[in-house]
Amino acid sequence: MASAPSPKKLKKADSTTHTKLEPRDFDAETQKFLEEIDSCQNEIEALNEQVSKIILKLEQKFNRLRKPYFDKRAGIITKVSNFWPNVFNNHPDLSSLLEEGEEDCFHYLIKLDVEEFEDIKSGYRINFYFGKNPYFENTVLTKEFKLGSLGIPTSLSIPIRWKEGMDLTQTNKPTCTRTGRKRQLEQRSFFAWYNDHIDPTSDTIAEIIKDDLWHNPLQYFLVPNLEVGNGVDNDEDGDEGSNADDDEEEETEVPTPAEPSEGN
Amino acid sequence: MASAPSPKKLKKADSTTHTKLEPRDFDAETQKFLEEIDSCQNEIEALNEQVSKIILKLEQKFNRLRKPYFDKRAGIITKVSNFWPNVFNNHPDLSSLLEEGEEDCFHYLIKLDVEEFEDIKSGYRINFYFGKNPYFENTVLTKEFKLGSLGIPTSLSIPIRWKEGMDLTQTNKPTCTRTGRKRQLEQRSFFAWYNDHIDPTSDTIAEIIKDDLWHNPLQYFLVPNLEVGNGVDNDEDGDEGSNADDDEEEETEVPTPAEPSEGN
């Protein structure tokens, strides 16, 4: 809990919680007390704003400091074959996301990154960079989450230019109508998620990619045989790092060297 | 979204996400790439830890700076009759929490505070201070959330010493077995919540009290007739600040001056 950046959900903006205090039905004494409470609230609010600004600047600074390492990492990852499909397949919450055709398509995923907007709080985008592939013409697929003009979170995606007969959203099962986390984690394919903008305030898959997978994909690439420290080692039967299985299948595919992906 | 402190959920500790990288089935070249990725991860992780430590110190500092205002506010609040029952009744997510007997009991609630543990991340407690009342002997009821020795979140409450025949958990409907936010927000009475320690990782009511109500209770005390700024003023029919109603009842009781609560 200490070191990982805390997940930041994209929430409806509450630009201010300051309440206008106007004379009304209260007796004079109560009115005076309420004004005194209001004055305390103003002091608290001012401190909240002060610390929020400092933390925002810090986060911006550390995003800049981290960037060269993320960039360097991205460059090396392009040289490891099947890095991203293995990461997704080994991730405990994302392993069921990739449907059959999508899994093949993900062999062409050479780079994934998360870009927070400069002010951090107004949004972010997840970029999926694909090499030349039989499925679509795009080289980058982007899903973006941002606070709209009224402070309402919205999401949008770059439309996919599918090649003739290769549209994976046509061959996969349709997005099911269940709601909530269950639906997001178990019931959707990757491209159904990518195209879904119904409830951007609680896009669990985007949050997992942004706050977990993106921060350390290597642990999921390595997970089938190596231990991922989670603070509690109660795994005594020698089945190390088995948090990749999703209580539905045990296939902890060891990445097999294939042809090197196209670098960028 | 800018000024309010971001909600911090009490989550299972992930003391480290660092992955042990050991030689194994990879070919020498892949192994070398993975080690390079690992080295980037270590740099990123070191920066994460650095910024987490700075933010923790900042939060501790600002908790200290805010404390005198919270303390002063608490003192004034004790002089406003029915402050806390009105705040709970007007809160959009908590208004259905207080059952009939509990609402009467809440007239004796003279102070409420949230204490974060000194290191912030390991837990917090919510204290409810009651004046002499016909229901129980306690002067403080405390519900505490903390990370246990294995990094597992737990909660506990000070047992309530009910007076003869006054046990409100006996007269209210039992805790229902529905799960999730719905259950928490709609199906439970205050004391059922207080005594419930089944799933402390997602205690929505505790989070609302800690991250919202506690930060600015005044806005909910005032809400029946005054506007609460939420960044969007689309309320043009004169029905200002009606976000207190919970689509089930319209009773926006104006606090009636009663006997002054006992101060402390």
Short mmCIF file of C-alpha atoms in Angstrom, two decimals:
data_model
loop_
_atom_site.label_atom_id
_atom_site.label_comp_id
_atom_site.label_asym_id
_atom_site.label_seq_id
_atom_site.Cartn_x
_atom_site.Cartn_y
_atom_site.Cartn_z
CA MET A 1 0.00 0.00 0.00
CA ALA A 2 2.92 2.31 0.66
CA SER A 3 4.72 2.62 -2.62
CA ALA A 4 2.21 2.26 -5.40
CA PRO A 5 0.47 5.45 -6.49
CA SER A 6 -3.07 5.39 -5.18
CA PRO A 7 -5.72 4.76 -7.82
CA LYS A 8 -7.37 7.95 -8.92
CA LYS A 9 -10.83 7.47 -10.29
CA LEU A 10 -12.22 9.93 -12.73
CA LYS A 11 -15.12 11.40 -10.83
CA LYS A 12 -17.67 14.05 -11.37
CA ALA A 13 -16.08 17.36 -10.46
CA ASP A 14 -17.20 18.93 -7.21
CA SER A 15 -15.63 22.25 -8.03
CA THR A 16 -16.36 23.57 -4.59
CA THR A 17 -18.14 22.34 -1.53
CA HIS A 18 -18.36 25.79 -0.06
CA THR A 19 -21.85 26.63 1.14
CA LYS A 20 -23.34 30.05 0.93
CA LEU A 21 -24.35 31.06 4.42
CA GLU A 22 -27.25 33.46 4.41
CA PRO A 23 -29.48 34.72 7.19
CA ARG A 24 -32.64 32.67 7.42
CA ASP A 25 -34.92 30.96 9.93
CA PHE A 26 -32.35 30.46 12.65
CA ASP A 27 -32.44 32.43 15.85
CA ALA A 28 -29.69 35.01 16.21
CA GLU A 29 -27.56 32.84 18.48
CA THR A 30 -27.71 29.78 16.21
CA GLN A 31 -26.98 32.02 13.22
CA LYS A 32 -23.86 33.27 14.99
CA PHE A 33 -22.71 29.70 15.74
CA LEU A 34 -23.30 28.66 12.15
CA GLU A 35 -21.22 31.57 10.95
CA GLU A 36 -18.44 30.52 13.27
CA ILE A 37 -18.66 26.96 11.94
CA ASP A 38 -18.60 28.37 8.42
CA SER A 39 -15.49 30.32 9.22
CA CYS A 40 -13.78 27.12 10.45
CA GLN A 41 -14.88 25.39 7.24
CA ASN A 42 -13.30 28.16 5.21
CA GLU A 43 -10.00 27.70 6.99
CA ILE A 44 -10.16 23.92 6.49
CA GLU A 45 -11.11 24.38 2.83
CA ALA A 46 -8.22 26.78 2.26
CA LEU A 47 -5.81 24.20 3.71
CA ASN A 48 -7.36 21.47 1.55
CA GLU A 49 -6.82 23.57 -1.55
CA GLN A 50 -3.29 24.40 -0.54
CA VAL A 51 -2.31 20.75 -0.03
CA SER A 52 -4.14 19.67 -3.21
CA LYS A 53 -2.12 22.16 -5.25
CA ILE A 54 1.16 21.03 -3.72
CA ILE A 55 0.31 17.36 -4.33
CA LEU A 56 -0.70 18.10 -7.91
CA LYS A 57 2.63 19.82 -8.58
CA LEU A 58 4.46 16.91 -6.97
CA GLU A 59 2.59 14.39 -9.11
CA GLN A 60 3.36 16.39 -12.23
CA LYS A 61 7.02 16.57 -11.27
CA PHE A 62 7.23 12.83 -10.58
CA ASN A 63 5.37 12.02 -13.79
CA ARG A 64 8.13 13.93 -15.59
CA LEU A 65 10.82 12.12 -13.60
CA ARG A 66 9.30 8.71 -14.33
CA LYS A 67 8.75 9.34 -18.03
CA PRO A 68 12.26 8.57 -19.30
CA TYR A 69 12.14 5.19 -17.55
CA PHE A 70 8.71 4.40 -18.99
CA ASP A 71 9.99 5.39 -22.44
CA LYS A 72 13.13 3.31 -22.07
CA ARG A 73 11.04 0.37 -20.82
CA ALA A 74 8.68 0.68 -23.79
CA GLY A 75 11.63 0.48 -26.18
CA ILE A 76 12.98 -2.70 -24.58
CA ILE A 77 9.54 -4.32 -24.36
CA THR A 78 9.18 -4.14 -28.16
CA LYS A 79 12.11 -6.57 -28.34
CA VAL A 80 10.48 -9.21 -26.13
CA SER A 81 8.13 -11.33 -28.17
CA ASN A 82 4.55 -11.65 -26.97
CA PHE A 83 5.19 -9.43 -24.01
CA TRP A 84 1.78 -7.73 -23.91
CA PRO A 85 -0.46 -10.72 -24.70
CA ASN A 86 1.30 -12.63 -21.93
CA VAL A 87 0.90 -9.74 -19.52
CA PHE A 88 -2.83 -9.57 -20.20
CA ASN A 89 -3.23 -13.33 -20.04
CA ASN A 90 -1.39 -13.57 -16.74
CA HIS A 91 -3.13 -10.66 -15.07
CA PRO A 92 -5.59 -12.01 -12.47
CA ASP A 93 -8.30 -9.48 -13.41
CA LEU A 94 -7.68 -9.18 -17.15
CA SER A 95 -6.93 -12.76 -18.16
CA SER A 96 -10.49 -13.41 -19.26
CA LEU A 97 -10.66 -10.21 -21.32
CA LEU A 98 -8.98 -11.44 -24.49
CA GLU A 99 -11.18 -13.62 -26.63
CA GLU A 100 -9.67 -16.05 -29.08
CA GLY A 101 -9.37 -13.73 -32.09
CA GLU A 102 -8.29 -10.89 -29.87
CA GLU A 103 -5.51 -12.91 -28.37
CA ASP A 104 -4.08 -13.42 -31.83
CA CYS A 105 -4.55 -9.73 -32.56
CA PHE A 106 -2.68 -8.85 -29.36
CA HIS A 107 0.45 -10.51 -30.73
CA TYR A 108 0.74 -7.33 -32.81
CA LEU A 109 0.50 -5.06 -29.77
CA ILE A 110 3.99 -3.66 -29.46
CA LYS A 111 3.52 -0.82 -27.04
CA LEU A 112 1.01 0.30 -24.44
CA ASP A 113 1.15 3.52 -22.54
CA VAL A 114 -0.96 5.66 -20.25
CA GLU A 115 -0.80 9.43 -20.65
CA GLU A 116 -2.23 11.54 -17.86
CA PHE A 117 -3.34 15.01 -18.91
CA GLU A 118 -0.91 17.70 -17.81
CA ASP A 119 -3.20 18.77 -14.96
CA ILE A 120 -3.65 15.06 -14.05
CA LYS A 121 -7.12 15.51 -12.61
CA SER A 122 -9.01 16.19 -15.83
CA GLY A 123 -8.31 12.91 -17.57
CA TYR A 124 -6.00 10.40 -19.20
CA ARG A 125 -5.70 8.26 -22.27
CA ILE A 126 -4.58 4.69 -22.81
CA ASN A 127 -2.71 4.15 -26.08
CA PHE A 128 -2.35 0.73 -27.70
CA TYR A 129 0.29 0.71 -30.46
CA PHE A 130 -0.05 -2.10 -32.99
CA GLY A 131 2.35 -3.27 -35.67
CA LYS A 132 1.12 -4.01 -39.20
CA ASN A 133 -1.57 -6.65 -38.71
CA PRO A 134 -4.29 -8.51 -40.58
CA TYR A 135 -7.12 -7.02 -38.48
CA PHE A 136 -7.16 -3.22 -38.86
CA GLU A 137 -5.38 -0.30 -40.48
CA ASN A 138 -4.78 1.76 -37.31
CA THR A 139 -1.34 1.84 -35.77
CA VAL A 140 -2.63 3.33 -32.53
CA LEU A 141 -5.90 2.68 -30.72
CA THR A 142 -6.64 5.18 -28.00
CA LYS A 143 -9.32 5.18 -25.34
CA GLU A 144 -9.58 8.51 -23.58
CA PHE A 145 -11.30 9.50 -20.33
CA LYS A 146 -11.90 13.13 -19.53
CA LEU A 147 -14.05 15.49 -17.58
CA GLY A 148 -16.38 17.26 -19.99
CA SER A 149 -17.29 20.94 -19.85
CA LEU A 150 -19.94 20.35 -17.20
CA GLY A 151 -17.60 18.30 -15.08
CA ILE A 152 -19.20 15.05 -16.25
CA PRO A 153 -16.75 12.23 -17.03
CA THR A 154 -16.90 10.96 -20.58
CA SER A 155 -14.88 8.49 -22.61
CA LEU A 156 -14.20 8.14 -26.29
CA SER A 157 -12.15 5.88 -28.54
CA ILE A 158 -10.42 6.26 -31.85
CA PRO A 159 -12.64 4.35 -34.30
CA ILE A 160 -11.13 1.10 -35.54
CA ARG A 161 -10.69 0.81 -39.30
CA TRP A 162 -11.23 -2.95 -39.61
CA LYS A 163 -9.95 -4.74 -42.67
CA GLU A 164 -12.52 -6.53 -44.82
CA GLY A 165 -14.05 -9.45 -42.93
CA MET A 166 -11.71 -9.02 -39.96
CA ASP A 167 -13.94 -7.04 -37.59
CA LEU A 168 -13.49 -8.87 -34.29
CA THR A 169 -16.49 -7.15 -32.74
CA GLN A 170 -18.65 -8.99 -35.26
CA THR A 171 -17.29 -12.42 -34.45
CA ASN A 172 -17.18 -12.14 -30.69
CA LYS A 173 -20.13 -12.47 -28.37
CA PRO A 174 -21.98 -9.19 -27.95
CA THR A 175 -21.52 -7.01 -24.88
CA CYS A 176 -23.78 -8.48 -22.29
CA THR A 177 -26.19 -6.29 -20.42
CA ARG A 178 -25.12 -7.10 -16.88
CA THR A 179 -23.80 -4.09 -15.03
CA GLY A 180 -21.05 -3.41 -12.56
CA ARG A 181 -17.62 -4.87 -11.92
CA LYS A 182 -18.68 -8.41 -12.73
CA ARG A 183 -19.77 -7.40 -16.18
CA GLN A 184 -16.58 -5.47 -16.77
CA LEU A 185 -14.22 -8.15 -15.59
CA GLU A 186 -15.85 -11.30 -16.81
CA GLN A 187 -18.33 -10.60 -19.49
CA ARG A 188 -16.60 -8.42 -22.01
CA SER A 189 -14.07 -8.88 -24.72
CA PHE A 190 -11.28 -6.35 -25.18
CA PHE A 191 -12.87 -4.63 -28.18
CA ALA A 192 -16.31 -4.58 -26.54
CA TRP A 193 -14.67 -2.75 -23.63
CA TYR A 194 -12.76 -0.47 -26.01
CA ASN A 195 -15.97 0.62 -27.73
CA ASP A 196 -18.10 0.88 -24.59
CA HIS A 197 -18.69 4.41 -23.26
CA ILE A 198 -21.80 3.81 -21.20
CA ASP A 199 -20.38 4.37 -17.73
CA PRO A 200 -16.93 6.01 -17.80
CA THR A 201 -17.11 6.86 -14.07
CA SER A 202 -16.51 3.25 -13.17
CA ASP A 203 -14.49 1.73 -15.97
CA THR A 204 -12.78 -0.93 -13.89
CA ILE A 205 -10.72 -2.28 -16.78
CA ALA A 206 -9.31 1.17 -17.60
CA GLU A 207 -8.48 1.69 -13.94
CA ILE A 208 -6.69 -1.65 -13.69
CA ILE A 209 -4.66 -0.87 -16.81
CA LYS A 210 -3.82 2.63 -15.61
CA ASP A 211 -3.17 2.02 -11.93
CA ASP A 212 -1.80 -1.49 -11.91
CA LEU A 213 -0.81 -3.15 -15.18
CA TRP A 214 0.88 -0.06 -16.61
CA HIS A 215 2.92 0.55 -13.46
CA ASN A 216 4.51 -2.86 -13.47
CA PRO A 217 3.66 -5.15 -16.37
CA LEU A 218 6.85 -7.17 -15.87
CA GLN A 219 5.48 -8.84 -12.75
CA TYR A 220 2.60 -10.22 -14.82
CA PHE A 221 4.84 -11.27 -17.67
CA LEU A 222 6.93 -13.26 -15.19
CA VAL A 223 4.16 -14.46 -12.97
CA PRO A 224 3.72 -18.10 -14.07
CA ASN A 225 6.95 -19.20 -12.45
CA LEU A 226 8.07 -16.39 -10.22
CA GLU A 227 6.76 -15.08 -6.97
CA VAL A 228 5.04 -11.72 -6.89
CA GLY A 229 5.51 -10.21 -3.45
CA ASN A 230 2.18 -9.13 -2.03
CA GLY A 231 3.14 -8.78 1.60
CA VAL A 232 1.53 -12.06 2.57
CA ASP A 233 3.26 -15.28 1.71
CA ASN A 234 0.78 -17.96 2.62
CA ASP A 235 1.54 -20.02 -0.41
CA GLU A 236 3.13 -23.10 1.08
CA ASP A 237 2.37 -25.78 -1.44
CA GLY A 238 5.06 -24.72 -3.84
CA ASP A 239 2.57 -23.30 -6.29
CA GLU A 240 4.34 -19.98 -6.42
CA GLY A 241 2.78 -16.84 -7.77
CA SER A 242 -0.41 -18.56 -8.78
CA ASN A 243 -2.44 -15.38 -8.57
CA ALA A 244 -2.60 -15.43 -12.33
CA ASP A 245 -5.28 -18.05 -12.43
CA ASP A 246 -8.79 -16.80 -12.46
CA ASP A 247 -10.51 -19.80 -10.95
CA GLU A 248 -11.52 -20.89 -14.37
CA GLU A 249 -8.39 -22.20 -16.01
CA GLU A 250 -4.90 -23.12 -15.01
CA GLU A 251 -3.15 -22.38 -18.27
CA THR A 252 -0.07 -20.46 -17.24
CA GLU A 253 1.42 -20.42 -20.66
CA VAL A 254 5.16 -19.91 -20.65
CA PRO A 255 5.97 -17.33 -23.29
CA THR A 256 7.43 -19.06 -26.26
CA PRO A 257 9.96 -17.11 -28.28
CA ALA A 258 8.37 -16.15 -31.58
CA GLU A 259 9.46 -13.83 -34.33
CA PRO A 260 10.57 -10.51 -32.87
CA SER A 261 7.90 -7.83 -32.94
CA GLU A 262 8.42 -4.84 -35.13
CA GLY A 263 10.11 -2.15 -33.05
CA ASN A 264 9.29 1.50 -33.38
CA MET B 1 -12.58 17.37 -7.73
CA ALA B 2 -9.83 19.89 -7.14
CA SER B 3 -10.02 20.85 -3.52
CA ALA B 4 -11.48 17.99 -1.54
CA PRO B 5 -9.04 15.41 -0.28
CA SER B 6 -9.33 12.32 -2.40
CA PRO B 7 -11.03 9.39 -0.71
CA LYS B 8 -8.57 6.87 0.57
CA LYS B 9 -9.91 3.38 0.87
CA LEU B 10 -8.40 1.01 3.34
CA LYS B 11 -7.02 -1.71 1.14
CA LYS B 12 -5.08 -4.83 1.55
CA ALA B 13 -1.42 -3.87 1.81
CA ASP B 14 0.74 -4.57 -1.20
CA SER B 15 3.96 -3.98 0.65
CA THR B 16 5.96 -4.32 -2.53
CA THR B 17 5.28 -5.08 -6.14
CA HIS B 18 8.89 -5.79 -6.83
CA THR B 19 9.36 -9.04 -8.69
CA LYS B 20 12.31 -11.29 -8.16
CA LEU B 21 14.00 -11.74 -11.49
CA GLU B 22 15.80 -15.05 -11.67
CA PRO B 23 17.39 -16.89 -14.57
CA ARG B 24 14.97 -19.42 -16.08
CA ASP B 25 13.57 -20.67 -19.34
CA PHE B 26 14.22 -17.56 -21.39
CA ASP B 27 16.90 -17.44 -23.99
CA ALA B 28 19.91 -15.32 -23.10
CA GLU B 29 18.80 -12.35 -25.19
CA THR B 30 15.28 -12.26 -23.73
CA GLN B 31 16.74 -12.67 -20.26
CA LYS B 32 18.92 -9.63 -20.89
CA PHE B 33 15.92 -7.56 -22.07
CA LEU B 34 13.91 -8.63 -19.04
CA GLU B 35 16.72 -7.56 -16.77
CA GLU B 36 16.79 -4.18 -18.48
CA ILE B 37 13.03 -3.85 -18.03
CA ASP B 38 13.47 -4.84 -14.40
CA SER B 39 16.06 -2.16 -13.98
CA CYS B 40 13.62 0.46 -15.36
CA GLN B 41 10.96 -0.87 -12.98
CA ASN B 42 13.34 -0.43 -10.08
CA GLU B 43 13.92 3.20 -11.02
CA ILE B 44 10.17 3.79 -11.37
CA GLU B 45 9.50 2.02 -8.08
CA ALA B 46 12.13 4.11 -6.30
CA LEU B 47 10.46 7.29 -7.60
CA ASN B 48 7.03 5.99 -6.52
CA GLU B 49 8.33 5.36 -3.02
CA GLN B 50 9.97 8.75 -2.91
CA VAL B 51 6.80 10.62 -3.89
CA SER B 52 4.65 8.46 -1.57
CA LYS B 53 6.85 9.39 1.37
CA ILE B 54 6.70 13.08 0.52
CA ILE B 55 2.91 12.97 0.14
CA LEU B 56 2.53 11.09 3.42
CA LYS B 57 4.55 13.74 5.26
CA LEU B 58 2.50 16.47 3.59
CA GLU B 59 -0.76 14.82 4.59
CA GLN B 60 0.47 14.43 8.15
CA LYS B 61 1.51 18.08 8.21
CA PHE B 62 -1.84 19.27 6.86
CA ASN B 63 -3.74 17.00 9.24
CA ARG B 64 -1.92 18.81 12.04
CA LEU B 65 -2.69 22.20 10.48
CA ARG B 66 -6.40 21.38 10.06
CA LYS B 67 -6.80 19.93 13.56
CA PRO B 68 -7.28 23.17 15.49
CA TYR B 69 -10.08 24.18 13.10
CA PHE B 70 -11.77 20.79 13.41
CA ASP B 71 -11.48 21.05 17.20
CA LYS B 72 -12.85 24.59 17.25
CA ARG B 73 -15.68 23.54 14.91
CA ALA B 74 -16.54 20.60 17.18
CA GLY B 75 -16.83 22.94 20.17
CA ILE B 76 -19.23 25.27 18.34
CA ILE B 77 -21.29 22.40 16.92
CA THR B 78 -22.14 21.21 20.44
CA LYS B 79 -24.01 24.51 20.90
CA VAL B 80 -26.25 24.02 17.84
CA SER B 81 -29.18 21.83 18.75
CA ASN B 82 -29.80 18.77 16.61
CA PHE B 83 -26.81 19.52 14.42
CA TRP B 84 -25.74 15.91 13.80
CA PRO B 85 -29.18 14.29 13.36
CA ASN B 86 -29.99 16.98 10.80
CA VAL B 87 -26.69 16.44 9.00
CA PHE B 88 -27.35 12.71 8.73
CA ASN B 89 -30.95 13.22 7.71
CA ASN B 90 -30.03 15.71 5.01
CA HIS B 91 -27.13 13.74 3.58
CA PRO B 92 -28.18 12.23 0.23
CA ASP B 93 -26.45 8.91 0.93
CA LEU B 94 -27.00 8.64 4.67
CA SER B 95 -30.54 9.94 5.10
CA SER B 96 -32.04 6.47 5.09
CA LEU B 97 -29.56 5.16 7.65
CA LEU B 98 -31.24 6.37 10.83
CA GLU B 99 -34.24 4.32 11.84
CA GLU B 100 -36.93 5.80 14.05
CA GLY B 101 -35.44 4.94 17.45
CA GLU B 102 -31.98 5.77 16.21
CA GLU B 103 -33.03 9.22 15.09
CA ASP B 104 -34.16 9.97 18.61
CA CYS B 105 -30.91 8.52 19.94
CA PHE B 106 -28.94 10.79 17.57
CA HIS B 107 -30.33 13.85 19.34
CA TYR B 108 -27.81 12.97 22.05
CA LEU B 109 -24.91 12.86 19.56
CA ILE B 110 -22.91 15.94 20.47
CA LYS B 111 -19.67 15.36 18.63
CA LEU B 112 -18.37 13.26 15.77
CA ASP B 113 -14.79 13.07 14.66
CA VAL B 114 -12.52 11.06 12.41
CA GLU B 115 -9.01 10.30 13.61
CA GLU B 116 -6.54 9.04 11.07
CA PHE B 117 -3.69 7.00 12.51
CA GLU B 118 -0.43 8.92 12.66
CA ASP B 119 0.94 7.10 9.60
CA ILE B 120 -2.44 7.68 7.82
CA LYS B 121 -2.21 4.57 5.69
CA SER B 122 -2.71 1.97 8.42
CA GLY B 123 -6.18 3.02 9.53
CA TYR B 124 -8.59 5.43 11.13
CA ARG B 125 -11.35 5.56 13.67
CA ILE B 126 -14.71 7.31 13.71
CA ASN B 127 -15.75 8.52 17.15
CA PHE B 128 -19.35 9.29 18.07
CA TYR B 129 -19.64 11.21 21.35
CA PHE B 130 -23.00 11.01 23.08
CA GLY B 131 -24.39 12.98 25.99
CA LYS B 132 -26.20 11.23 28.85
CA ASN B 133 -29.04 9.38 27.16
CA PRO B 134 -31.74 6.80 27.85
CA TYR B 135 -30.26 4.23 25.45
CA PHE B 136 -26.75 3.25 26.56
CA GLU B 137 -24.08 3.96 29.17
CA ASN B 138 -21.23 4.73 26.74
CA THR B 139 -20.17 8.31 26.20
CA VAL B 140 -18.14 7.41 23.10
CA LEU B 141 -18.87 4.83 20.43
CA THR B 142 -15.92 4.14 18.17
CA LYS B 143 -15.69 2.15 14.97
CA GLU B 144 -12.11 1.53 13.95
CA PHE B 145 -10.63 0.36 10.64
CA LYS B 146 -7.06 -0.86 10.51
CA LEU B 147 -4.65 -3.04 8.63
CA GLY B 148 -3.96 -6.11 10.72
CA SER B 149 -0.55 -7.73 11.16
CA LEU B 150 -0.87 -9.64 7.89
CA GLY B 151 -1.92 -6.54 5.98
CA ILE B 152 -5.59 -7.57 5.99
CA PRO B 153 -8.06 -4.75 6.76
CA THR B 154 -10.21 -5.36 9.79
CA SER B 155 -12.76 -3.30 11.67
CA LEU B 156 -13.93 -3.35 15.26
CA SER B 157 -16.33 -1.36 17.40
CA ILE B 158 -16.51 -0.50 21.06
CA PRO B 159 -19.32 -2.72 22.42
CA ILE B 160 -22.47 -0.80 23.31
CA ARG B 161 -23.62 -1.09 26.91
CA TRP B 162 -27.37 -0.83 26.29
CA LYS B 163 -29.63 0.13 29.14
CA GLU B 164 -32.33 -2.35 30.19
CA GLY B 165 -34.88 -2.76 27.39
CA MET B 166 -33.33 -0.03 25.25
CA ASP B 167 -31.22 -2.09 22.85
CA LEU B 168 -32.04 -0.55 19.45
CA THR B 169 -30.52 -3.47 17.56
CA GLN B 170 -33.29 -5.63 19.01
CA THR B 171 -36.10 -3.38 17.86
CA ASN B 172 -34.83 -2.57 14.39
CA LYS B 173 -35.05 -4.82 11.37
CA PRO B 174 -32.15 -7.25 11.20
CA THR B 175 -29.18 -6.67 8.90
CA CYS B 176 -30.30 -7.89 5.55
CA THR B 177 -28.18 -10.28 3.56
CA ARG B 178 -27.89 -8.29 0.36
CA THR B 179 -24.34 -7.36 -0.48
CA GLY B 180 -22.59 -4.37 -1.96
CA ARG B 181 -23.24 -0.66 -1.94
CA LYS B 182 -27.02 -1.05 -2.16
CA ARG B 183 -27.09 -3.04 1.04
CA GLN B 184 -24.85 -0.56 2.79
CA LEU B 185 -26.68 2.53 1.74
CA GLU B 186 -30.28 1.43 1.81
CA GLN B 187 -30.74 -1.65 3.85
CA ARG B 188 -29.01 -1.02 7.12
CA SER B 189 -29.72 0.92 10.24
CA PHE B 190 -26.95 2.89 11.93
CA PHE B 191 -26.35 0.37 14.70
CA ALA B 192 -26.48 -2.57 12.28
CA TRP B 193 -23.70 -0.80 10.35
CA TYR B 194 -21.82 0.00 13.56
CA ASN B 195 -21.76 -3.66 14.60
CA ASP B 196 -21.06 -5.08 11.14
CA HIS B 197 -17.47 -6.16 10.47
CA ILE B 198 -18.02 -8.55 7.61
CA ASP B 199 -16.36 -6.58 4.81
CA PRO B 200 -14.22 -3.69 6.11
CA THR B 201 -12.50 -3.29 2.70
CA SER B 202 -15.59 -1.70 1.25
CA ASP B 203 -17.45 -0.03 4.09
CA THR B 204 -19.18 2.64 2.01
CA ILE B 205 -20.84 4.28 4.98
CA ALA B 206 -17.55 4.68 6.83
CA GLU B 207 -15.98 6.12 3.69
CA ILE B 208 -18.78 8.64 3.22
CA ILE B 209 -18.50 9.73 6.85
CA LYS B 210 -14.71 9.98 6.67
CA ASP B 211 -14.25 11.53 3.23
CA ASP B 212 -17.37 13.64 2.83
CA LEU B 213 -19.61 14.26 5.84
CA TRP B 214 -16.73 14.86 8.26
CA HIS B 215 -15.01 17.31 5.93
CA ASN B 216 -18.00 19.60 5.64
CA PRO B 217 -21.06 18.69 7.70
CA LEU B 218 -22.32 22.28 7.61
CA GLN B 219 -23.37 22.01 3.97
CA TYR B 220 -25.69 19.15 4.89
CA PHE B 221 -27.02 20.92 7.97
CA LEU B 222 -27.95 23.86 5.76
CA VAL B 223 -29.05 21.97 2.71
CA PRO B 224 -32.88 22.11 2.97
CA ASN B 225 -32.95 25.79 2.05
CA LEU B 226 -29.52 26.72 0.82
CA GLU B 227 -27.66 25.95 -2.32
CA VAL B 228 -24.77 23.52 -2.19
CA GLY B 229 -22.35 24.43 -4.96
CA ASN B 230 -21.63 21.40 -7.08
CA GLY B 231 -20.18 23.14 -10.08
CA VAL B 232 -23.37 22.73 -12.08
CA ASP B 233 -26.27 25.00 -11.36
CA ASN B 234 -29.06 23.62 -13.44
CA ASP B 235 -31.65 24.15 -10.77
CA GLU B 236 -33.94 26.76 -12.24
CA ASP B 237 -37.26 26.03 -10.64
CA GLY B 238 -36.40 27.64 -7.34
CA ASP B 239 -36.12 24.31 -5.60
CA GLU B 240 -32.65 25.06 -4.44
CA GLY B 241 -30.30 22.49 -3.03
CA SER B 242 -32.80 19.70 -3.18
CA ASN B 243 -30.10 17.06 -3.36
CA ALA B 244 -30.95 16.11 0.20
CA ASP B 245 -33.98 14.12 -0.77
CA ASP B 246 -33.40 10.52 -1.49
CA ASP B 247 -36.24 9.98 -3.90
CA GLU B 248 -38.24 8.44 -1.13
CA GLU B 249 -39.33 11.30 1.09
CA GLU B 250 -39.44 15.04 0.98
CA GLU B 251 -39.19 15.77 4.67
CA THR B 252 -36.57 18.50 4.92
CA GLU B 253 -37.08 19.14 8.57
CA VAL B 254 -35.93 22.58 9.66
CA PRO B 255 -33.99 22.17 12.88
CA THR B 256 -36.12 23.22 15.78
CA PRO B 257 -34.27 24.76 18.70
CA ALA B 258 -34.33 22.25 21.56
CA GLU B 259 -32.56 22.23 24.89
CA PRO B 260 -28.85 22.91 24.35
CA SER B 261 -26.75 19.78 24.14
CA GLU B 262 -24.26 19.14 26.88
CA GLY B 263 -20.93 20.61 25.80
CA ASN B 264 -17.66 19.03 26.60
#
